[in-house]
CSV table of C-alpha atoms in Angstrom, one decimal:
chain,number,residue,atom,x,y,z
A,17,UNK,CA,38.6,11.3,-57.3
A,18,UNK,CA,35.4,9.2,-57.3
A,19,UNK,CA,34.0,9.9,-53.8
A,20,UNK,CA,31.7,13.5,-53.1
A,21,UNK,CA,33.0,16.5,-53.6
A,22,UNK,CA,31.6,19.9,-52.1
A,23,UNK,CA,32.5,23.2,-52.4
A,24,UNK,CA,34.1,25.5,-51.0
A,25,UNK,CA,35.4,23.8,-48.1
A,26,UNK,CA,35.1,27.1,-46.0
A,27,UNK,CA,33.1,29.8,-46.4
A,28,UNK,CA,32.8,33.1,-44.6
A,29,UNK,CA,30.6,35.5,-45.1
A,30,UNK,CA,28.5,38.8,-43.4
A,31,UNK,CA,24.8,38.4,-42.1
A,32,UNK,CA,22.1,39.2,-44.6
A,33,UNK,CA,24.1,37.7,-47.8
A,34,UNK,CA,23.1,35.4,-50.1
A,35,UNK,CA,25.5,32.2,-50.4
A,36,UNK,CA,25.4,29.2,-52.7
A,37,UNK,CA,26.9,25.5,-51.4
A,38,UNK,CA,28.0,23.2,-54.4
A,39,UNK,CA,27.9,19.1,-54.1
A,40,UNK,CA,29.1,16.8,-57.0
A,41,UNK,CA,28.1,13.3,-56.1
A,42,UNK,CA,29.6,10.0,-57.0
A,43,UNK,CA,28.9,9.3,-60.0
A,44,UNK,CA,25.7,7.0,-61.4
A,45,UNK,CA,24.2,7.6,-57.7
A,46,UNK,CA,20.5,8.8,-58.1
A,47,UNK,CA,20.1,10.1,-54.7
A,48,UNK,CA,21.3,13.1,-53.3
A,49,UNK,CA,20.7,14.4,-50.0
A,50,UNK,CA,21.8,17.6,-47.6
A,51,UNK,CA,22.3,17.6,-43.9
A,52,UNK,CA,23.5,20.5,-41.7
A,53,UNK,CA,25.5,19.6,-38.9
A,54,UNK,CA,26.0,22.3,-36.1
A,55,UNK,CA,28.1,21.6,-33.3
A,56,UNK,CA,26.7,19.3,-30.2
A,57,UNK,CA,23.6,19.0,-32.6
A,58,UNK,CA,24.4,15.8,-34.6
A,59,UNK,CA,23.1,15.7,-38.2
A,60,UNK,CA,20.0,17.3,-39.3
A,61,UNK,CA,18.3,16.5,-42.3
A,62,UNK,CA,17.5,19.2,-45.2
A,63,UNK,CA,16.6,18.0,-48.5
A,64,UNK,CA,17.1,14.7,-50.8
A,65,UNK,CA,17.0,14.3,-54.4
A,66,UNK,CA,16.1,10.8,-55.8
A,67,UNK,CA,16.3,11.0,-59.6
A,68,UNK,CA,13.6,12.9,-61.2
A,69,UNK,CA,11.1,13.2,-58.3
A,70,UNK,CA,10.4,16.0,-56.8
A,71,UNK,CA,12.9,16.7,-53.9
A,72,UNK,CA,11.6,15.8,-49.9
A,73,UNK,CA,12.1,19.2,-48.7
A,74,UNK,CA,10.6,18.7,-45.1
A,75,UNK,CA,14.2,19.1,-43.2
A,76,UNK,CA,14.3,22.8,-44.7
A,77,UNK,CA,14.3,25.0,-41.6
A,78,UNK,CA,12.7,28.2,-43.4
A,79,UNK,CA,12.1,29.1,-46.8
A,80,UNK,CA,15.3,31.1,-46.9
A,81,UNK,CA,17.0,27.4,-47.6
A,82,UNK,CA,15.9,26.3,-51.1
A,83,UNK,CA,18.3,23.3,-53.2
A,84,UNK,CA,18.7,22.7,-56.6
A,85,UNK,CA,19.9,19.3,-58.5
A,86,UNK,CA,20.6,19.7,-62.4
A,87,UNK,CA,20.8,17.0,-64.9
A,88,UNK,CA,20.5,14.5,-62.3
A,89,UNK,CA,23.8,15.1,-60.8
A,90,UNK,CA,25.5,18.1,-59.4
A,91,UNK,CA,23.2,20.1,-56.8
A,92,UNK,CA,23.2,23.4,-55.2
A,93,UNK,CA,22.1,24.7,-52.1
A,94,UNK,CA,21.0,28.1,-51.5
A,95,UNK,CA,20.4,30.1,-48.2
A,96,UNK,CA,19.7,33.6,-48.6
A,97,UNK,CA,19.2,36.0,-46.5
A,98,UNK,CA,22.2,34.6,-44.0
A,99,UNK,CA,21.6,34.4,-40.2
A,100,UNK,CA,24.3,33.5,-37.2
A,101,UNK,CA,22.4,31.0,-36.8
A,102,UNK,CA,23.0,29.6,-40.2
A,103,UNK,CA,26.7,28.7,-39.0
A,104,UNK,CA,27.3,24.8,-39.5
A,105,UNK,CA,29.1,23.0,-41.4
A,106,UNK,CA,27.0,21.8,-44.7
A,107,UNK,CA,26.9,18.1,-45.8
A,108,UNK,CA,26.2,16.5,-48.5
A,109,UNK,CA,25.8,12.7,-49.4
A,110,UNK,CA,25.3,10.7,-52.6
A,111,UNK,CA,24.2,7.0,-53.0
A,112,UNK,CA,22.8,4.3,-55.1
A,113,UNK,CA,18.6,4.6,-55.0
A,114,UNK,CA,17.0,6.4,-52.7
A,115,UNK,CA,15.2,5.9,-49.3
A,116,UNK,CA,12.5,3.6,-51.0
A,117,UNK,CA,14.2,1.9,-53.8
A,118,UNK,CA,17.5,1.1,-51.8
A,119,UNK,CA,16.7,1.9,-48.2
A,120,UNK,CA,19.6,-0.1,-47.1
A,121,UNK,CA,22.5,1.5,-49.1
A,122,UNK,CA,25.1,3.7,-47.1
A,123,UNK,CA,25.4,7.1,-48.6
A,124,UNK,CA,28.8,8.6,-49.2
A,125,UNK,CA,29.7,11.8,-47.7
A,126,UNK,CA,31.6,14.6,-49.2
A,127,UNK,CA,33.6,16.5,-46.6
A,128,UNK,CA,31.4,19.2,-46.3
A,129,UNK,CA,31.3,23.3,-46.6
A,130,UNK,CA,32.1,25.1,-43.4
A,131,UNK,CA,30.4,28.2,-43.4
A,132,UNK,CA,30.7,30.9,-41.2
A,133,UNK,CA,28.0,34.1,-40.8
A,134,UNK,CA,29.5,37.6,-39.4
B,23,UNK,CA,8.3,8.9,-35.6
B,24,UNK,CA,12.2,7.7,-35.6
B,25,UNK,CA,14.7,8.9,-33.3
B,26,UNK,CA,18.1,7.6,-31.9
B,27,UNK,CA,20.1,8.1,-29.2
B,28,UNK,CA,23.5,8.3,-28.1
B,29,UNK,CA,23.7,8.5,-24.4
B,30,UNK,CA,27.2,9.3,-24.3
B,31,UNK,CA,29.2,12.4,-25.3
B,32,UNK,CA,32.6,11.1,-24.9
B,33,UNK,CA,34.2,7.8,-24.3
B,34,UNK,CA,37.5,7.2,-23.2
B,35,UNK,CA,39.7,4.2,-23.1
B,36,UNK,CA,43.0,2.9,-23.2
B,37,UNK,CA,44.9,1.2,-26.2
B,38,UNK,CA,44.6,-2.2,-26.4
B,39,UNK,CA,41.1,-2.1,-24.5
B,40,UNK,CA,37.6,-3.2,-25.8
B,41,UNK,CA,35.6,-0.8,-26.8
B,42,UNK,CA,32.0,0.0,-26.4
B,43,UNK,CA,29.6,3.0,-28.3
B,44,UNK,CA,26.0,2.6,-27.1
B,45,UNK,CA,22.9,3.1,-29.7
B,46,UNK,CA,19.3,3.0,-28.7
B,47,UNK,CA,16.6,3.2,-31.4
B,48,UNK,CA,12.9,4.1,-31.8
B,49,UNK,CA,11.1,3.6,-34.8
B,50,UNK,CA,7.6,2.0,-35.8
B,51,UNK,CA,8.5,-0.7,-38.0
B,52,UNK,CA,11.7,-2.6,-38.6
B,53,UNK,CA,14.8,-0.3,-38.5
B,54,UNK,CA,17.7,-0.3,-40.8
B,55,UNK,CA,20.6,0.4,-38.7
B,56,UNK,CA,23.8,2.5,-39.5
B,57,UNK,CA,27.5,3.2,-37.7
B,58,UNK,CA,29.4,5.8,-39.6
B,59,UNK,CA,32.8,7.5,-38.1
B,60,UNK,CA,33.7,11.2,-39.1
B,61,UNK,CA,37.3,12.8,-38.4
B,62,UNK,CA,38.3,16.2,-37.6
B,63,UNK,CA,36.9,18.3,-40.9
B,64,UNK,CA,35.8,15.4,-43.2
B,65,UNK,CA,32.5,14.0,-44.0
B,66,UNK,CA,31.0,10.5,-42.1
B,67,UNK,CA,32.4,7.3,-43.3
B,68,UNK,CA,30.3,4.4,-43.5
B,69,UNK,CA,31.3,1.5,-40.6
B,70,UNK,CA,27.9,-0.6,-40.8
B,71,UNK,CA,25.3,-1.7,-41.6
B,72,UNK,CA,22.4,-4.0,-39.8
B,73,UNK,CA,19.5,-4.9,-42.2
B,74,UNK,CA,18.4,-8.3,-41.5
B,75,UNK,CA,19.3,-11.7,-40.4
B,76,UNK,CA,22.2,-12.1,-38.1
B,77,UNK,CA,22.2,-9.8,-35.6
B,78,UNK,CA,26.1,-9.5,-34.9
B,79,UNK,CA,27.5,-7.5,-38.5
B,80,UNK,CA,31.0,-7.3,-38.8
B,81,UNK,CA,32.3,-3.5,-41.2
B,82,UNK,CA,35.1,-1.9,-41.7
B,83,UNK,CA,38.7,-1.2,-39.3
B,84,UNK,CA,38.0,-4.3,-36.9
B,85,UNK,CA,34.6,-2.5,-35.6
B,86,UNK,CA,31.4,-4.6,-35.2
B,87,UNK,CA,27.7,-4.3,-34.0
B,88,UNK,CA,25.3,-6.2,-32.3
B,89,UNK,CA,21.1,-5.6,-33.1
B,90,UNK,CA,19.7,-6.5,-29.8
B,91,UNK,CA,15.4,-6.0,-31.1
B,92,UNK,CA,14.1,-6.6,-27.4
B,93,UNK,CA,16.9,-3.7,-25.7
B,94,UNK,CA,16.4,-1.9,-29.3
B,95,UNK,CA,19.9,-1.0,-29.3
B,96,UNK,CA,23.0,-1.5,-31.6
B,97,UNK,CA,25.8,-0.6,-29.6
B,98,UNK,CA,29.0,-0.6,-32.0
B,99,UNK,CA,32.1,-2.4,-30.2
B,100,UNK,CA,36.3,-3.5,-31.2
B,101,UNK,CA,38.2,-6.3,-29.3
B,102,UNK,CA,40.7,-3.6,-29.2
B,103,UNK,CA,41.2,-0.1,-29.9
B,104,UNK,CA,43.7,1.7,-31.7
B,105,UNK,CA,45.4,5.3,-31.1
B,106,UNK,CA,43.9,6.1,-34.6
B,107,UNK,CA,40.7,5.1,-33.5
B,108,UNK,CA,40.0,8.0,-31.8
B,109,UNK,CA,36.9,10.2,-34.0
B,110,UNK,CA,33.6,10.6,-33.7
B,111,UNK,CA,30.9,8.1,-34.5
B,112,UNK,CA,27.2,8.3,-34.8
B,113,UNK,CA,24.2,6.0,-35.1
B,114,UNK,CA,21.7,6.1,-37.5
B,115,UNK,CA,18.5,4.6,-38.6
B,116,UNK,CA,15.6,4.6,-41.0
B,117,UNK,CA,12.5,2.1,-41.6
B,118,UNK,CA,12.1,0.8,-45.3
B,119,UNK,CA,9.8,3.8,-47.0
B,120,UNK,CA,10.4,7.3,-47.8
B,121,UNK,CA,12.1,8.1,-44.7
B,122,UNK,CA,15.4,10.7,-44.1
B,123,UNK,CA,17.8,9.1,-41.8
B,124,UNK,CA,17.9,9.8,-38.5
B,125,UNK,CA,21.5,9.8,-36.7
B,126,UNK,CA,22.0,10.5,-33.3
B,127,UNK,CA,23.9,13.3,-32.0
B,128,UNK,CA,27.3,11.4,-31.6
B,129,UNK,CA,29.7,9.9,-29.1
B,130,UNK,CA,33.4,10.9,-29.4
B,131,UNK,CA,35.5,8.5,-28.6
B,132,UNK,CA,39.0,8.7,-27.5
B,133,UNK,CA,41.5,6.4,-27.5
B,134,UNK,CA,45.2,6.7,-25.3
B,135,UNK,CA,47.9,5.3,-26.0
């Protein structure tokens, strides 16, 4: 399909474990951006990706959270270490430009990664 | 800094019925202004968009929003809802510039038949 695709969909895993979150965007987008959203909390921002700038990492909420983006397209998000409080479900969202370039372009939205800490 | 609000959880109405989602805004600057709709385990669909000029934008499935600058608000509203309506919506906004965007913490809305 042509929209944003993450994976897994689901996720479980035990506290203290390392996992990895995958997000293809839509193709020929140049930004990329993560949000966690945690239930009652709404969307929180994590990280975005425009091109070849370096990422805007302020949403991270501890340096157990880190993100990758390779070639420009698919990224990777990383949290290590894995807390309960890490629970959310994971979303991530292409679109054309990024907050300066194109500040008024919707971004698509994959249908995110549940995860799950034991 | 930017911040949005949704002051209602939940909404409820009947089929048939206008509807109504209120969105207050606060940002230093002038605000680009977003509607998106999520259903049960998918990712946010984009509804809207306010970015300039008129201030009543029309978007997708019959929904529309008014920008209202002096009540900062863009409250997203439908001559008449539908069954399938029924999801959950937020607000969002950021200010031209490096900004994230901000959304709100949502308003569910339900619609019965």
């Amino acid at each position: 399909g042509a929209g944003v695709s993450q994976s897994p969909s689901n996720k479980v895993t035990e506290k203290g474990k390392d996992v990895e979150l995958r997000c293809d965007p839509i193709s020929g987008h140049t930004a990329l951006y993560w949000y966690r959203q945690s239930l009652g909390q709404g969307l929180e921002f994590l990280i975005y990706f425009q091109g070849n700038s370096a990422p805007d990492k302020s949403g991270l909420p501890s340096d157990r959270f880190s993100a990758e983006r390779t070639g420009g397209s698919v990224s990777t998000l990383t949290i290590q270490r894995t807390q309960q409080e890490d629970s959310a479900v994971y979303l991530c969202a292409s679109s054309l430009g990024g907050f300066i370039l194109n500040s008024n372009q919707p971004q698509h939205f994959g249908d995110g990664t549940r995860l799950s800490i034991l | 800094a930017q911040s949005v609000a949704q002051p209602e959880d939940q909404v409820n109405v009947a089929e048939g019925n206008p509807l109504t989602v209120k969105c207050t805004y606060s940002v230093s600057g002038n605000p680009y202004l977003f509607w998106y709709v999520q259903y049960p385990n998918r990712g946010l669909q984009f509804l809207l968009k306010y970015i300039t000029g008129d201030n009543l934008v029309k978007g997708s499935y019959g929904f529309e929003a008014e920008f209202n600058k002096s009540q900062t608000s863009f409250h997203l509203k439908k001559p008449s809802a539908l069954v399938s309506d029924s999801a959950l919506y937020f607000c969002a906004v950021r200010v031209s510039g490096n900004t994230p965007l901000v959304f709100g913490k949502g308003t569910r809305l339900s619609v019965i038949a």
